[in-house]
Amino acid sequence: GDSVTQMEGPVTLSEEAFLTINCTYTATGYPSLFWYVQYPGEGLQLLLKATKADDKGSNKGFEATYRKETTSFHLEKGSVQVSDSAVYFCALTQGAQKLVFGQGTRLTINP
Amino acid sequence: DAGVTQSPTHLIKTRGQQVTLRCSPKSGHDTVSWYQQALGQGPQFIFQYYEEEERQRGNFPDRFSGHQFPNYSSELNVNALLLGDSALYLCASSFGLLETQYFGPGTRLLVL
């Protein structure tokens, strides 16, 4: 079945550092790809998405590019802030909308 | 514009009991999906409702059942609770079956 693998956390960075969280997927067909973010004690918020190969999703300084050749959707941000501390989930869906999530990556940004 | 709402926010039950969780979708949305998120894990798909019918189901036992009402709100029922049912239960809504899902804040269930 379809699956998503994320880099293991936790990830700890200093403010203004460059962030990369790796995400690779296994899927038959052509999935849509998502990054969701979960702040402490809250539900999931959609961060960005891409629906076809070579699409770049972006939001709040975060970016991810759908790479079909490497089946990847890595999340990047050029300069992180303390407020970016959260758990980040990579996910995919095909056609009928069941979201398949990775295990999540906990990110902590120190001032 | 109200987002997805869920009630209650927290719930404590004992083994063997039954529980009902509720979800109201984002305004304009007609599809509701439910997910279970165990501590430290990614959410797992339980089932999806559209036009008051269960359209898809994940790998969960029949103890998990649901309903969608004409106003698109939904309930998740879990019977014969087990300790392993302790989790954050997330509701997500979308417009139609092929659109992006938006999540509510979740209901945290603790089974003792």
XYZ file of C-alpha atoms in Angstrom, chain A residues 14-108:
95
model
C 18.892 27.821 16.284
C 16.778 30.761 15.191
C 17.517 31.916 11.614
C 18.995 28.532 10.650
C 18.100 26.768 7.394
C 15.595 23.949 7.737
C 15.162 20.767 5.716
C 12.816 17.954 6.707
C 13.046 15.004 4.351
C 9.974 13.166 3.100
C 9.812 10.292 0.632
C 6.785 8.346 -0.473
C 5.759 5.070 -2.047
C 2.603 5.105 -4.120
C 1.090 3.624 -7.211
C -0.234 6.279 -9.523
C 0.162 10.021 -9.055
C -0.587 11.176 -5.531
C -1.112 14.676 -4.229
C 1.386 15.597 -1.517
C 0.909 17.696 1.608
C 2.706 19.097 4.607
C 0.642 19.602 7.745
C 1.855 21.226 10.968
C 0.677 20.457 14.497
C 1.346 22.948 17.293
C 1.267 21.696 20.895
C -2.206 20.695 21.998
C -3.803 21.473 18.648
C -5.076 19.721 15.549
C -3.386 19.695 12.161
C -3.037 22.780 9.994
C -2.423 22.554 6.275
C 0.939 24.167 5.541
C 1.299 23.560 1.798
C 0.471 21.135 -0.965
C 1.435 20.056 -4.485
C -0.747 18.074 -6.825
C 1.556 17.089 -9.694
C 5.191 16.493 -10.492
C 7.488 19.563 -10.361
C 4.839 21.642 -8.573
C 6.190 23.761 -5.745
C 3.983 24.399 -2.742
C 4.790 27.391 -0.553
C 3.376 29.152 2.494
C 4.736 31.267 5.374
C 8.294 30.970 4.031
C 8.125 27.175 3.776
C 8.555 25.448 0.414
C 8.425 21.894 -0.932
C 8.799 20.612 -4.494
C 7.099 17.451 -5.778
C 9.920 15.331 -7.221
C 8.523 12.312 -9.004
C 11.930 10.982 -10.071
C 13.076 10.719 -6.445
C 9.560 10.249 -4.960
C 10.296 13.053 -2.537
C 8.639 16.163 -1.102
C 11.219 17.711 1.226
C 10.173 20.694 3.355
C 12.534 23.697 3.464
C 12.660 27.123 5.071
C 15.469 29.607 4.723
C 15.347 31.158 8.191
C 13.381 29.524 10.982
C 11.807 31.284 13.945
C 11.011 30.128 17.466
C 7.335 30.171 16.475
C 8.032 27.411 13.900
C 8.520 24.908 16.718
C 5.927 22.180 16.105
C 5.474 18.678 14.706
C 5.480 18.473 10.912
C 3.685 15.719 9.003
C 4.156 14.780 5.377
C 1.123 13.109 3.773
C -0.232 11.874 0.475
C -3.603 11.148 -1.010
C -4.731 9.517 -4.199
C -8.076 10.057 -5.835
C -10.532 9.275 -3.103
C -8.965 11.344 -0.397
C -7.797 8.981 2.312
C -4.740 10.783 3.694
C -1.695 8.635 4.442
C 0.679 10.292 6.919
C 4.292 9.912 7.856
C 5.227 9.492 11.494
C 5.907 13.194 12.022
C 9.056 15.185 12.756
C 9.286 17.268 15.907
C 11.071 20.572 15.327
C 12.404 22.761 18.143
